[in-house]
């Protein structure tokens, strides 16, 4: 899959030209799949009919960025005031975590429909925390190699699984759902490939828990 953030070159383009620029870029920019936990990725990357692309265009100023996806949806990012921002939008890493749980939810819905017997999934309630060593991004002098990577090192938390109907799914079935989601979710797979430890515990909802 490919994502293009065209912030600097398009900074002065009128908004109505964003989508046109994305289409032109798509003709000349190609991306190859990075290392993945799924065997055969390199072979699949060459099969054009199976390639799914995600074009984005963005305008950045200071520490803030405004992004458009498919010329339909606007996304904004900012950082807290303590980091020089205005705290007017989520941080990019918070959106990365949002992408993870959103992708896992969508993948869970797909996986549940195809499990045998079908998993009667109603909802998943996520509560997660991402961790990284801040020195990877902020250590100085800026020209020296950082003492550690800037990536997320760990995502921990819980995913509570709710089902339709009065019958509960077993712990084993929920574990199977989680395993299949982890192997099929593009964002989770990318994090695995980057070395991020995904330690989110999936479990069935208890009777009367939470509500949906």
PDB file of C-alpha atoms in Angstrom:
ATOM      1  CA  UNK A   1       0.000   0.000   0.000  1.00  0.00           C
ATOM      2  CA  UNK A   2       1.224   3.527  -0.619  1.00  0.00           C
ATOM      3  CA  UNK A   3       0.752   6.798   1.229  1.00  0.00           C
ATOM      4  CA  UNK A   4       2.035  10.126  -0.024  1.00  0.00           C
ATOM      5  CA  UNK A   5       2.213  13.179   2.222  1.00  0.00           C
ATOM      6  CA  UNK A   6       2.719  16.066  -0.158  1.00  0.00           C
ATOM      7  CA  UNK A   7       2.995  18.870   2.381  1.00  0.00           C
ATOM      8  CA  UNK A   8       5.840  21.113   1.220  1.00  0.00           C
ATOM      9  CA  UNK A   9       5.376  21.132  -2.588  1.00  0.00           C
ATOM     10  CA  UNK A  10       1.625  21.735  -2.305  1.00  0.00           C
ATOM     11  CA  UNK A  11       1.676  24.287   0.455  1.00  0.00           C
ATOM     12  CA  UNK A  12       0.484  27.102  -1.808  1.00  0.00           C
ATOM     13  CA  UNK A  13      -1.895  25.084  -3.994  1.00  0.00           C
ATOM     14  CA  UNK A  14      -5.604  25.927  -3.866  1.00  0.00           C
ATOM     15  CA  UNK A  15      -7.627  23.246  -2.122  1.00  0.00           C
ATOM     16  CA  UNK A  16      -9.476  22.198  -5.289  1.00  0.00           C
ATOM     17  CA  UNK A  17      -6.147  21.164  -6.845  1.00  0.00           C
ATOM     18  CA  UNK A  18      -5.229  18.769  -4.045  1.00  0.00           C
ATOM     19  CA  UNK A  19      -7.033  15.774  -5.508  1.00  0.00           C
ATOM     20  CA  UNK A  20      -5.636  16.467  -8.982  1.00  0.00           C
ATOM     21  CA  UNK A  21      -2.129  16.578  -7.534  1.00  0.00           C
ATOM     22  CA  UNK A  22      -2.727  13.286  -5.783  1.00  0.00           C
ATOM     23  CA  UNK A  23      -3.797  11.616  -9.032  1.00  0.00           C
ATOM     24  CA  UNK A  24      -0.776  12.942 -10.888  1.00  0.00           C
ATOM     25  CA  UNK A  25       1.514  11.774  -8.121  1.00  0.00           C
ATOM     26  CA  UNK A  26      -0.041   8.327  -8.179  1.00  0.00           C
ATOM     27  CA  UNK A  27       1.054   7.931 -11.792  1.00  0.00           C
ATOM     28  CA  UNK A  28       4.718   8.462 -11.069  1.00  0.00           C
ATOM     29  CA  UNK A  29       5.206   7.280  -7.489  1.00  0.00           C
ATOM     30  CA  UNK A  30       5.338   3.594  -6.666  1.00  0.00           C
ATOM     31  CA  UNK A  31       5.962   1.976  -3.335  1.00  0.00           C
ATOM     32  CA  UNK A  32       7.106  -1.499  -2.462  1.00  0.00           C
ATOM     33  CA  UNK A  33       5.987  -3.504   0.516  1.00  0.00           C
ATOM     34  CA  UNK A  34       8.323  -3.402   3.486  1.00  0.00           C
ATOM     35  CA  UNK A  35       9.281  -6.393   5.608  1.00  0.00           C
ATOM     36  CA  UNK A  36       6.213  -8.144   6.969  1.00  0.00           C
ATOM     37  CA  UNK A  37       5.299 -11.109   9.089  1.00  0.00           C
ATOM     38  CA  UNK A  38       3.223 -12.542   6.242  1.00  0.00           C
ATOM     39  CA  UNK A  39       5.081 -14.950   3.925  1.00  0.00           C
ATOM     40  CA  UNK A  40       5.011 -14.160   0.228  1.00  0.00           C
ATOM     41  CA  UNK A  41       4.690 -10.380   0.564  1.00  0.00           C
ATOM     42  CA  UNK A  42       7.424  -9.716  -2.005  1.00  0.00           C
ATOM     43  CA  UNK A  43       5.665 -11.801  -4.631  1.00  0.00           C
ATOM     44  CA  UNK A  44       2.280 -10.217  -3.913  1.00  0.00           C
ATOM     45  CA  UNK A  45       3.751  -6.716  -4.161  1.00  0.00           C
ATOM     46  CA  UNK A  46       4.386  -7.245  -7.866  1.00  0.00           C
ATOM     47  CA  UNK A  47       0.789  -8.207  -8.641  1.00  0.00           C
ATOM     48  CA  UNK A  48      -0.774  -4.845  -9.492  1.00  0.00           C
ATOM     49  CA  UNK A  49      -4.376  -6.014  -9.298  1.00  0.00           C
ATOM     50  CA  UNK A  50      -3.975  -6.734  -5.578  1.00  0.00           C
ATOM     51  CA  UNK A  51      -2.305  -3.435  -4.648  1.00  0.00           C
ATOM     52  CA  UNK A  52      -4.492  -1.129  -2.561  1.00  0.00           C
ATOM     53  CA  UNK A  53      -3.403   2.515  -2.371  1.00  0.00           C
ATOM     54  CA  UNK A  54      -4.234   5.256   0.108  1.00  0.00           C
ATOM     55  CA  UNK A  55      -3.503   8.699  -1.388  1.00  0.00           C
ATOM     56  CA  UNK A  56      -3.315  11.677   0.955  1.00  0.00           C
ATOM     57  CA  UNK A  57      -2.424  15.315   0.509  1.00  0.00           C
ATOM     58  CA  UNK A  58      -1.415  17.622   3.335  1.00  0.00           C
ATOM     59  CA  UNK A  59      -0.442  21.149   4.268  1.00  0.00           C
ATOM     60  CA  UNK A  60       1.901  21.665   7.178  1.00  0.00           C
ATOM     61  CA  UNK A  61       2.872  24.817   9.065  1.00  0.00           C
ATOM     62  CA  UNK A  62       4.943  24.843  12.234  1.00  0.00           C
ATOM     63  CA  UNK A  63       4.058  21.717  14.194  1.00  0.00           C
ATOM     64  CA  UNK A  64       0.510  21.497  12.819  1.00  0.00           C
ATOM     65  CA  UNK A  65      -0.697  19.664   9.747  1.00  0.00           C
ATOM     66  CA  UNK A  66      -3.993  19.507   7.872  1.00  0.00           C
ATOM     67  CA  UNK A  67      -4.544  16.388   5.793  1.00  0.00           C
ATOM     68  CA  UNK A  68      -7.192  15.384   3.280  1.00  0.00           C
ATOM     69  CA  UNK A  69      -8.038  11.778   2.476  1.00  0.00           C
ATOM     70  CA  UNK A  70      -9.769  11.018  -0.823  1.00  0.00           C
ATOM     71  CA  UNK A  71     -10.808  14.698  -0.984  1.00  0.00           C
ATOM     72  CA  UNK A  72     -13.573  13.761   1.485  1.00  0.00           C
ATOM     73  CA  UNK A  73     -12.192  13.666   4.994  1.00  0.00           C
ATOM     74  CA  UNK A  74     -10.030  16.213   6.779  1.00  0.00           C
ATOM     75  CA  UNK A  75      -7.622  15.179   9.517  1.00  0.00           C
ATOM     76  CA  UNK A  76      -5.632  17.570  11.677  1.00  0.00           C
ATOM     77  CA  UNK A  77      -2.602  17.030  13.886  1.00  0.00           C
ATOM     78  CA  UNK A  78      -0.942  19.179  16.528  1.00  0.00           C
ATOM     79  CA  UNK A  79       1.233  18.711  19.605  1.00  0.00           C
ATOM     80  CA  UNK A  80       0.769  19.867  23.218  1.00  0.00           C
ATOM     81  CA  UNK A  81       1.726  23.386  24.275  1.00  0.00           C
ATOM     82  CA  UNK A  82       4.657  21.964  26.217  1.00  0.00           C
ATOM     83  CA  UNK A  83       6.081  20.820  22.862  1.00  0.00           C
ATOM     84  CA  UNK A  84       5.487  24.136  21.104  1.00  0.00           C
ATOM     85  CA  UNK A  85       2.050  23.405  19.716  1.00  0.00           C
ATOM     86  CA  UNK A  86      -1.436  24.698  20.335  1.00  0.00           C
ATOM     87  CA  UNK A  87      -2.976  21.383  21.475  1.00  0.00           C
ATOM     88  CA  UNK A  88      -5.798  21.944  18.991  1.00  0.00           C
ATOM     89  CA  UNK A  89      -5.802  18.429  17.520  1.00  0.00           C
ATOM     90  CA  UNK A  90      -4.489  14.956  18.370  1.00  0.00           C
ATOM     91  CA  UNK A  91      -0.779  14.259  18.220  1.00  0.00           C
ATOM     92  CA  UNK A  92       0.404  12.187  15.226  1.00  0.00           C
ATOM     93  CA  UNK A  93       1.254   9.246  17.509  1.00  0.00           C
ATOM     94  CA  UNK A  94      -2.244   9.395  18.991  1.00  0.00           C
ATOM     95  CA  UNK A  95      -3.594   9.120  15.455  1.00  0.00           C
ATOM     96  CA  UNK A  96      -1.288   6.155  14.872  1.00  0.00           C
ATOM     97  CA  UNK A  97      -2.847   4.423  17.873  1.00  0.00           C
ATOM     98  CA  UNK A  98      -6.281   5.436  16.582  1.00  0.00           C
ATOM     99  CA  UNK A  99      -5.394   3.878  13.237  1.00  0.00           C
ATOM    100  CA  UNK A 100      -4.379   0.675  15.022  1.00  0.00           C
ATOM    101  CA  UNK A 101      -7.610   0.217  16.959  1.00  0.00           C
ATOM    102  CA  UNK A 102      -9.748   1.424  14.056  1.00  0.00           C
ATOM    103  CA  UNK A 103      -8.048  -1.006  11.699  1.00  0.00           C
ATOM    104  CA  UNK A 104      -8.360  -3.850  14.209  1.00  0.00           C
ATOM    105  CA  UNK A 105     -12.075  -3.121  14.645  1.00  0.00           C
ATOM    106  CA  UNK A 106     -12.684  -3.175  10.892  1.00  0.00           C
ATOM    107  CA  UNK A 107     -10.564  -6.303  10.522  1.00  0.00           C
ATOM    108  CA  UNK A 108     -12.392  -7.988  13.416  1.00  0.00           C
ATOM    109  CA  UNK A 109     -15.737  -7.386  11.704  1.00  0.00           C
ATOM    110  CA  UNK A 110     -14.398  -9.005   8.515  1.00  0.00           C
ATOM    111  CA  UNK A 111     -12.743 -11.917  10.325  1.00  0.00           C
ATOM    112  CA  UNK A 112     -15.817 -12.606  12.472  1.00  0.00           C
ATOM    113  CA  UNK A 113     -18.032 -12.970   9.377  1.00  0.00           C
ATOM    114  CA  UNK A 114     -15.724 -15.618   7.940  1.00  0.00           C
ATOM    115  CA  UNK A 115     -15.005 -17.696  11.055  1.00  0.00           C
ATOM    116  CA  UNK A 116     -16.597 -21.141  11.182  1.00  0.00           C
ATOM    117  CA  UNK A 117     -18.977 -21.091  12.936  1.00  0.00           C
ATOM    118  CA  UNK A 118     -19.536 -17.385  12.460  1.00  0.00           C
ATOM    119  CA  UNK A 119     -18.438 -15.242  15.394  1.00  0.00           C
ATOM    120  CA  UNK A 120     -21.417 -13.060  16.386  1.00  0.00           C
ATOM    121  CA  UNK A 121     -19.384  -9.930  16.965  1.00  0.00           C
ATOM    122  CA  UNK A 122     -21.281  -6.859  18.125  1.00  0.00           C
ATOM    123  CA  UNK A 123     -18.543  -4.489  19.291  1.00  0.00           C
ATOM    124  CA  UNK A 124     -15.018  -4.213  20.655  1.00  0.00           C
ATOM    125  CA  UNK A 125     -14.123  -1.673  23.332  1.00  0.00           C
ATOM    126  CA  UNK A 126     -10.429  -0.755  23.237  1.00  0.00           C
ATOM    127  CA  UNK A 127      -8.301   0.894  25.893  1.00  0.00           C
ATOM    128  CA  UNK A 128      -4.643   1.188  24.864  1.00  0.00           C
ATOM    129  CA  UNK A 129      -1.453   3.032  25.768  1.00  0.00           C
ATOM    130  CA  UNK A 130       1.481   3.530  23.415  1.00  0.00           C
ATOM    131  CA  UNK A 131       5.021   3.878  24.735  1.00  0.00           C
ATOM    132  CA  UNK A 132       8.265   5.138  23.212  1.00  0.00           C
ATOM    133  CA  UNK A 133      11.640   6.392  24.406  1.00  0.00           C
ATOM    134  CA  UNK A 134      11.486  10.161  23.870  1.00  0.00           C
ATOM    135  CA  UNK A 135      15.249  10.373  23.392  1.00  0.00           C
ATOM    136  CA  UNK A 136      14.821   8.776  19.974  1.00  0.00           C
ATOM    137  CA  UNK A 137      13.107  11.941  18.725  1.00  0.00           C
ATOM    138  CA  UNK A 138      14.473  14.748  20.908  1.00  0.00           C
ATOM    139  CA  UNK A 139      18.083  13.973  21.890  1.00  0.00           C
ATOM    140  CA  UNK A 140      20.666  16.630  21.033  1.00  0.00           C
ATOM    141  CA  UNK A 141      22.874  17.532  19.231  1.00  0.00           C
ATOM    142  CA  UNK A 142      20.427  16.945  16.369  1.00  0.00           C
ATOM    143  CA  UNK A 143      23.207  15.798  14.020  1.00  0.00           C
ATOM    144  CA  UNK A 144      24.315  12.982  16.351  1.00  0.00           C
ATOM    145  CA  UNK A 145      22.685   9.542  16.073  1.00  0.00           C
ATOM    146  CA  UNK A 146      19.967   9.173  18.718  1.00  0.00           C
ATOM    147  CA  UNK A 147      20.673   6.650  21.492  1.00  0.00           C
ATOM    148  CA  UNK A 148      17.533   4.672  20.648  1.00  0.00           C
ATOM    149  CA  UNK A 149      14.845   4.397  17.996  1.00  0.00           C
ATOM    150  CA  UNK A 150      12.028   6.938  17.799  1.00  0.00           C
ATOM    151  CA  UNK A 151       9.319   4.346  17.052  1.00  0.00           C
ATOM    152  CA  UNK A 152       6.713   3.079  19.476  1.00  0.00           C
ATOM    153  CA  UNK A 153       8.269   0.272  21.472  1.00  0.00           C
ATOM    154  CA  UNK A 154       5.096  -1.096  23.056  1.00  0.00           C
ATOM    155  CA  UNK A 155       1.331  -0.868  22.858  1.00  0.00           C
ATOM    156  CA  UNK A 156      -0.496  -2.373  25.810  1.00  0.00           C
ATOM    157  CA  UNK A 157      -4.088  -2.446  26.964  1.00  0.00           C
ATOM    158  CA  UNK A 158      -7.327  -4.345  26.633  1.00  0.00           C
ATOM    159  CA  UNK A 159      -9.937  -5.158  24.000  1.00  0.00           C
ATOM    160  CA  UNK A 160     -13.301  -6.194  25.435  1.00  0.00           C
ATOM    161  CA  UNK A 161     -15.370  -8.207  22.968  1.00  0.00           C
ATOM    162  CA  UNK A 162     -19.175  -7.984  22.930  1.00  0.00           C
ATOM    163  CA  UNK A 163     -21.336 -10.469  21.027  1.00  0.00           C
ATOM    164  CA  UNK A 164     -24.877 -10.493  19.683  1.00  0.00           C
ATOM    165  CA  UNK A 165     -27.468 -12.609  21.414  1.00  0.00           C
ATOM    166  CA  UNK A 166     -27.615 -14.191  24.855  1.00  0.00           C
ATOM    167  CA  UNK A 167     -24.878 -16.791  24.337  1.00  0.00           C
ATOM    168  CA  UNK A 168     -21.296 -15.863  25.185  1.00  0.00           C
ATOM    169  CA  UNK A 169     -18.298 -16.782  23.063  1.00  0.00           C
ATOM    170  CA  UNK A 170     -15.625 -18.866  24.790  1.00  0.00           C
ATOM    171  CA  UNK A 171     -12.220 -17.513  25.755  1.00  0.00           C
ATOM    172  CA  UNK A 172     -10.704 -19.791  23.111  1.00  0.00           C
ATOM    173  CA  UNK A 173     -12.883 -18.306  20.376  1.00  0.00           C
ATOM    174  CA  UNK A 174     -12.042 -14.764  21.431  1.00  0.00           C
ATOM    175  CA  UNK A 175      -8.345 -15.692  21.411  1.00  0.00           C
ATOM    176  CA  UNK A 176      -8.768 -17.100  17.896  1.00  0.00           C
ATOM    177  CA  UNK A 177     -10.486 -13.889  16.784  1.00  0.00           C
ATOM    178  CA  UNK A 178      -7.629 -11.830  18.242  1.00  0.00           C
ATOM    179  CA  UNK A 179      -4.975 -13.985  16.589  1.00  0.00           C
ATOM    180  CA  UNK A 180      -6.613 -13.725  13.186  1.00  0.00           C
ATOM    181  CA  UNK A 181      -7.092  -9.973  13.562  1.00  0.00           C
ATOM    182  CA  UNK A 182      -3.428  -9.513  14.460  1.00  0.00           C
ATOM    183  CA  UNK A 183      -2.349 -11.427  11.379  1.00  0.00           C
ATOM    184  CA  UNK A 184      -4.769  -9.654   9.003  1.00  0.00           C
ATOM    185  CA  UNK A 185      -4.780  -6.039  10.222  1.00  0.00           C
ATOM    186  CA  UNK A 186      -2.453  -3.908   8.007  1.00  0.00           C
ATOM    187  CA  UNK A 187      -1.618  -1.449  10.801  1.00  0.00           C
ATOM    188  CA  UNK A 188      -0.902  -4.184  13.351  1.00  0.00           C
ATOM    189  CA  UNK A 189       1.221  -6.034  10.805  1.00  0.00           C
ATOM    190  CA  UNK A 190       3.204  -2.864  10.098  1.00  0.00           C
ATOM    191  CA  UNK A 191       3.808  -2.318  13.814  1.00  0.00           C
ATOM    192  CA  UNK A 192       4.931  -5.921  14.232  1.00  0.00           C
ATOM    193  CA  UNK A 193       7.379  -5.452  11.355  1.00  0.00           C
ATOM    194  CA  UNK A 194       8.729  -2.284  12.994  1.00  0.00           C
ATOM    195  CA  UNK A 195       9.450  -4.185  16.204  1.00  0.00           C
ATOM    196  CA  UNK A 196       6.620  -2.733  18.283  1.00  0.00           C
ATOM    197  CA  UNK A 197       5.359  -5.126  20.957  1.00  0.00           C
ATOM    198  CA  UNK A 198       1.575  -5.401  20.762  1.00  0.00           C
ATOM    199  CA  UNK A 199       0.406  -6.509  24.188  1.00  0.00           C
ATOM    200  CA  UNK A 200      -3.331  -5.848  24.041  1.00  0.00           C
ATOM    201  CA  UNK A 201      -5.350  -8.507  25.824  1.00  0.00           C
ATOM    202  CA  UNK A 202      -8.584  -9.538  24.102  1.00  0.00           C
ATOM    203  CA  UNK A 203     -11.290 -10.944  26.375  1.00  0.00           C
ATOM    204  CA  UNK A 204     -15.051 -11.575  26.378  1.00  0.00           C
ATOM    205  CA  UNK A 205     -17.208  -8.949  28.067  1.00  0.00           C
ATOM    206  CA  UNK A 206     -18.558  -9.974  31.428  1.00  0.00           C
ATOM    207  CA  UNK A 207     -22.305 -10.054  32.059  1.00  0.00           C
ATOM    208  CA  UNK A 208     -23.543  -6.514  32.567  1.00  0.00           C
ATOM    209  CA  UNK A 209     -20.176  -4.975  31.711  1.00  0.00           C
ATOM    210  CA  UNK A 210     -19.903  -1.600  30.067  1.00  0.00           C
ATOM    211  CA  UNK A 211     -22.796  -1.635  27.670  1.00  0.00           C
ATOM    212  CA  UNK A 212     -22.612  -1.078  23.917  1.00  0.00           C
TER     213      UNK A 212
END
